[in-house]
Amino acid sequence: MNFQDWFKLFAEQIASTSIIEWLAVGFGVSEVLLAKKNNIWLYPTGIVSILLSMFLLLNVKLYAEMLLSIYYLVMSVYGWIIWKKRKEEGENQVSYSSNRDLLIAILISTIGFVVFYFALKNHTDSDVPILDAFVSATAWAGMWLLAKRKIENWIFLNISNIVAIPLLFHKKLPLMGCLTAFLFVVAIFGFFDWKKIINKNKLKLAV
C-alpha cells in the first residue's frame, strides 16, 4: 500500500469517526496538556475522556485496554484526592522516583503483562493479545507514578504510547491513534517541564 492509499484510508476513517471518539479525543488532549502544566484539573477532564474511551475500546475488542481504562478511572480518582490534599505544597511534590518506586513500577508492568496476556489469550477473542497486554501493563505503571507525581511516569506512559499508536490505527480508531501520537510528543515535553520544576526546587533548597 503506497502513501496515497494510506492517506485515502485515513481520510475515510476520519470521515466515519463517531462523535464519541471526537469527544474522547478532545477531553484527552485537554487532560495531557493539564498534566504537562502540573494542574489538578487533569483528573476531572481525564475522567470524562476515560468513560468515553471505555465505550469505544469495548466495541473494537481491545479488552486489556478496556480494563486499563477502568484502572485509569480508579487511579484518576485516587490521584485527584492525593493532589487535592497536597494542593498547598503544589510543585514541591514533583520528584524523581526512588529505587523502590521504580521496582514497583517494573513489577506492575511485568506482572500486568503476564496476567493480561494469559487472560486475553485464553478467555477472549482478541486478535492482538501481546500488543494489547503490553500497552496496558506499561500504562498501568505510568499512571501509578503520575498519581505519585514521579517524573518517570512520562517514560512509562511513552513506552505504552509508542506501541499503542499503530495498534489503534490497526483497530480503525484513527483519531485515538492521532491522540496517542500527540500524547507521545507532549509527554516528552512534560518530562522536561517536570525536570525544570525539580531543578527549581533544588535551587530553592540550596539558597
Short mmCIF file of C-alpha atoms in Angstrom, two decimals:
data_model
loop_
_atom_site.label_atom_id
_atom_site.label_comp_id
_atom_site.label_asym_id
_atom_site.label_seq_id
_atom_site.Cartn_x
_atom_site.Cartn_y
_atom_site.Cartn_z
CA MET A 1 0.00 0.00 0.00
CA ASN A 2 1.52 3.33 -1.09
CA PHE A 3 1.24 6.73 0.65
CA GLN A 4 -1.82 7.79 -1.34
CA ASP A 5 -3.64 4.61 -0.38
CA TRP A 6 -2.75 5.14 3.28
CA PHE A 7 -3.88 8.77 3.13
CA LYS A 8 -7.16 7.78 1.47
CA LEU A 9 -7.78 5.11 4.09
CA PHE A 10 -7.01 7.59 6.88
CA ALA A 11 -9.36 10.19 5.37
CA GLU A 12 -12.13 7.59 5.10
CA GLN A 13 -11.63 6.57 8.73
CA ILE A 14 -11.71 10.21 9.89
CA ALA A 15 -14.90 10.82 7.91
CA SER A 16 -16.59 7.88 9.63
CA THR A 17 -15.36 8.80 13.11
CA SER A 18 -18.14 8.93 15.69
CA ILE A 19 -18.95 11.95 17.85
CA ILE A 20 -17.99 9.88 20.90
CA GLU A 21 -14.47 9.40 19.57
CA TRP A 22 -14.17 13.13 18.78
CA LEU A 23 -15.23 13.99 22.34
CA ALA A 24 -12.91 11.38 23.87
CA VAL A 25 -10.00 12.83 21.91
CA GLY A 26 -10.90 16.41 22.83
CA PHE A 27 -11.01 15.69 26.54
CA GLY A 28 -7.88 13.53 26.22
CA VAL A 29 -5.93 16.40 24.68
CA SER A 30 -7.08 18.70 27.47
CA GLU A 31 -6.05 16.14 30.08
CA VAL A 32 -2.47 15.72 28.89
CA LEU A 33 -1.94 19.47 28.47
CA LEU A 34 -3.13 19.98 32.05
CA ALA A 35 -0.84 17.17 33.24
CA LYS A 36 2.09 18.83 31.49
CA LYS A 37 1.29 22.02 33.42
CA ASN A 38 1.06 20.03 36.68
CA ASN A 39 -2.58 21.19 37.00
CA ILE A 40 -5.03 19.23 39.18
CA TRP A 41 -7.83 19.72 36.61
CA LEU A 42 -6.20 16.99 34.53
CA TYR A 43 -8.14 14.47 36.62
CA PRO A 44 -11.79 15.54 36.11
CA THR A 45 -11.04 16.18 32.44
CA GLY A 46 -9.39 12.79 32.15
CA ILE A 47 -12.29 11.01 33.81
CA VAL A 48 -14.65 12.22 31.07
CA SER A 49 -12.21 11.08 28.38
CA ILE A 50 -11.79 7.68 30.06
CA LEU A 51 -15.52 7.00 30.25
CA LEU A 52 -15.95 7.78 26.56
CA SER A 53 -12.88 5.73 25.60
CA MET A 54 -14.16 2.69 27.50
CA PHE A 55 -17.19 2.51 25.22
CA LEU A 56 -15.00 2.73 22.09
CA LEU A 57 -12.45 0.15 23.23
CA LEU A 58 -15.12 -2.37 24.15
CA ASN A 59 -16.61 -2.09 20.66
CA VAL A 60 -13.30 -2.95 18.95
CA LYS A 61 -12.43 -5.81 21.35
CA LEU A 62 -9.38 -4.17 22.95
CA TYR A 63 -10.26 -5.82 26.23
CA ALA A 64 -6.99 -5.21 28.09
CA GLU A 65 -7.12 -1.53 27.19
CA MET A 66 -10.73 -1.55 28.38
CA LEU A 67 -9.53 -2.88 31.74
CA LEU A 68 -6.76 -0.30 31.57
CA SER A 69 -9.42 2.39 31.25
CA ILE A 70 -11.12 1.10 34.40
CA TYR A 71 -7.73 1.26 36.14
CA TYR A 72 -7.25 4.78 34.75
CA LEU A 73 -10.61 5.70 36.24
CA VAL A 74 -9.66 4.38 39.68
CA MET A 75 -6.20 5.98 39.55
CA SER A 76 -7.68 9.27 38.38
CA VAL A 77 -9.95 9.41 41.43
CA TYR A 78 -7.02 8.34 43.64
CA GLY A 79 -4.69 10.89 42.07
CA TRP A 80 -7.31 13.64 42.30
CA ILE A 81 -7.71 13.01 46.03
CA ILE A 82 -3.94 12.94 46.65
CA TRP A 83 -3.28 16.07 44.58
CA LYS A 84 -6.12 17.90 46.30
CA LYS A 85 -4.74 17.04 49.74
CA ARG A 86 -1.30 18.27 48.68
CA LYS A 87 -2.55 21.35 46.87
CA GLU A 88 -0.75 23.70 49.24
CA GLU A 89 2.60 22.07 48.51
CA GLY A 90 1.93 22.03 44.75
CA GLU A 91 5.07 21.80 42.65
CA ASN A 92 7.16 20.60 45.59
CA GLN A 93 5.50 17.19 45.18
CA VAL A 94 7.15 16.60 41.78
CA SER A 95 10.22 14.41 42.24
CA TYR A 96 12.32 11.57 40.87
CA SER A 97 11.29 8.02 41.72
CA SER A 98 13.12 6.14 44.43
CA ASN A 99 14.56 2.71 43.67
CA ARG A 100 11.53 1.26 45.45
CA ASP A 101 9.14 3.27 43.25
CA LEU A 102 10.87 2.07 40.09
CA LEU A 103 10.89 -1.53 41.29
CA ILE A 104 7.14 -1.37 41.95
CA ALA A 105 6.53 0.23 38.53
CA ILE A 106 8.54 -2.51 36.80
CA LEU A 107 6.68 -5.20 38.75
CA ILE A 108 3.34 -3.62 37.79
CA SER A 109 4.41 -3.72 34.12
CA THR A 110 5.76 -7.27 34.21
CA ILE A 111 3.06 -8.94 36.28
CA GLY A 112 0.39 -6.92 34.49
CA PHE A 113 1.65 -8.09 31.09
CA VAL A 114 1.64 -11.76 32.12
CA VAL A 115 -1.86 -11.55 33.62
CA PHE A 116 -3.30 -9.57 30.71
CA TYR A 117 -1.74 -11.82 28.07
CA PHE A 118 -2.95 -15.01 29.76
CA ALA A 119 -6.48 -13.62 30.13
CA LEU A 120 -6.65 -12.28 26.57
CA LYS A 121 -5.18 -15.40 25.01
CA ASN A 122 -7.35 -17.88 26.85
CA HIS A 123 -10.57 -16.09 27.68
CA THR A 124 -11.28 -13.57 24.90
CA ASP A 125 -11.42 -13.37 21.12
CA SER A 126 -8.68 -10.71 20.98
CA ASP A 127 -6.53 -10.88 17.84
CA VAL A 128 -3.72 -8.77 19.36
CA PRO A 129 -3.17 -10.19 22.87
CA ILE A 130 0.57 -9.44 23.08
CA LEU A 131 0.33 -5.80 21.99
CA ASP A 132 -2.85 -5.13 23.94
CA ALA A 133 -1.33 -6.61 27.09
CA PHE A 134 1.94 -4.67 26.69
CA VAL A 135 0.24 -1.31 26.11
CA SER A 136 -1.98 -1.76 29.13
CA ALA A 137 0.64 -3.09 31.55
CA THR A 138 3.18 -0.31 30.93
CA ALA A 139 0.46 2.35 31.09
CA TRP A 140 -0.69 0.95 34.45
CA ALA A 141 2.78 1.61 35.84
CA GLY A 142 2.86 5.09 34.30
CA MET A 143 -0.47 6.09 35.84
CA TRP A 144 0.65 4.87 39.26
CA LEU A 145 3.77 7.04 39.02
CA LEU A 146 1.70 10.02 37.79
CA ALA A 147 -0.55 9.80 40.86
CA LYS A 148 2.61 9.94 43.00
CA ARG A 149 3.94 12.86 40.90
CA LYS A 150 7.07 10.98 39.89
CA ILE A 151 8.77 12.28 36.74
CA GLU A 152 9.37 8.77 35.39
CA ASN A 153 5.63 8.45 34.73
CA TRP A 154 6.27 10.13 31.38
CA ILE A 155 8.76 7.42 30.40
CA PHE A 156 6.43 4.52 31.19
CA LEU A 157 3.49 6.24 29.51
CA ASN A 158 5.52 6.84 26.36
CA ILE A 159 6.70 3.24 26.22
CA SER A 160 3.00 2.38 26.19
CA ASN A 161 2.14 5.12 23.67
CA ILE A 162 4.72 4.09 21.07
CA VAL A 163 3.10 0.65 20.81
CA ALA A 164 -0.48 1.89 21.16
CA ILE A 165 -0.26 4.23 18.15
CA PRO A 166 -0.06 1.55 15.40
CA LEU A 167 -2.40 -0.69 17.40
CA LEU A 168 -5.18 1.91 17.41
CA PHE A 169 -4.80 2.55 13.67
CA HIS A 170 -4.94 -1.20 13.12
CA LYS A 171 -8.23 -1.23 15.04
CA LYS A 172 -9.60 1.59 12.87
CA LEU A 173 -9.61 4.22 15.61
CA PRO A 174 -7.67 6.91 13.72
CA LEU A 175 -8.49 9.84 15.97
CA MET A 176 -7.47 7.93 19.07
CA GLY A 177 -4.30 6.91 17.24
CA CYS A 178 -3.59 10.56 16.44
CA LEU A 179 -4.37 11.50 20.04
CA THR A 180 -1.89 8.92 21.29
CA ALA A 181 0.77 10.28 18.91
CA PHE A 182 0.03 13.74 20.29
CA LEU A 183 0.31 12.39 23.84
CA PHE A 184 3.67 10.87 22.94
CA VAL A 185 5.03 14.27 21.89
CA VAL A 186 3.51 16.12 24.84
CA ALA A 187 4.89 13.52 27.27
CA ILE A 188 8.40 14.33 26.05
CA PHE A 189 7.86 18.00 26.83
CA GLY A 190 6.11 17.05 30.08
CA PHE A 191 9.21 15.17 31.21
CA PHE A 192 11.44 18.19 30.65
CA ASP A 193 8.92 20.59 32.21
CA TRP A 194 8.80 18.47 35.35
CA LYS A 195 12.59 18.23 35.33
CA LYS A 196 12.74 22.04 35.37
CA ILE A 197 10.38 22.07 38.37
CA ILE A 198 12.60 19.62 40.24
CA ASN A 199 15.74 21.64 39.46
CA LYS A 200 14.00 24.87 40.52
CA ASN A 201 13.03 23.29 43.84
CA LYS A 202 16.60 22.12 44.36
CA LEU A 203 17.83 25.68 43.86
CA LYS A 204 15.30 26.98 46.40
CA LEU A 205 16.51 24.47 48.96
CA ALA A 206 20.13 25.34 48.26
CA VAL A 207 19.57 29.06 48.90
#
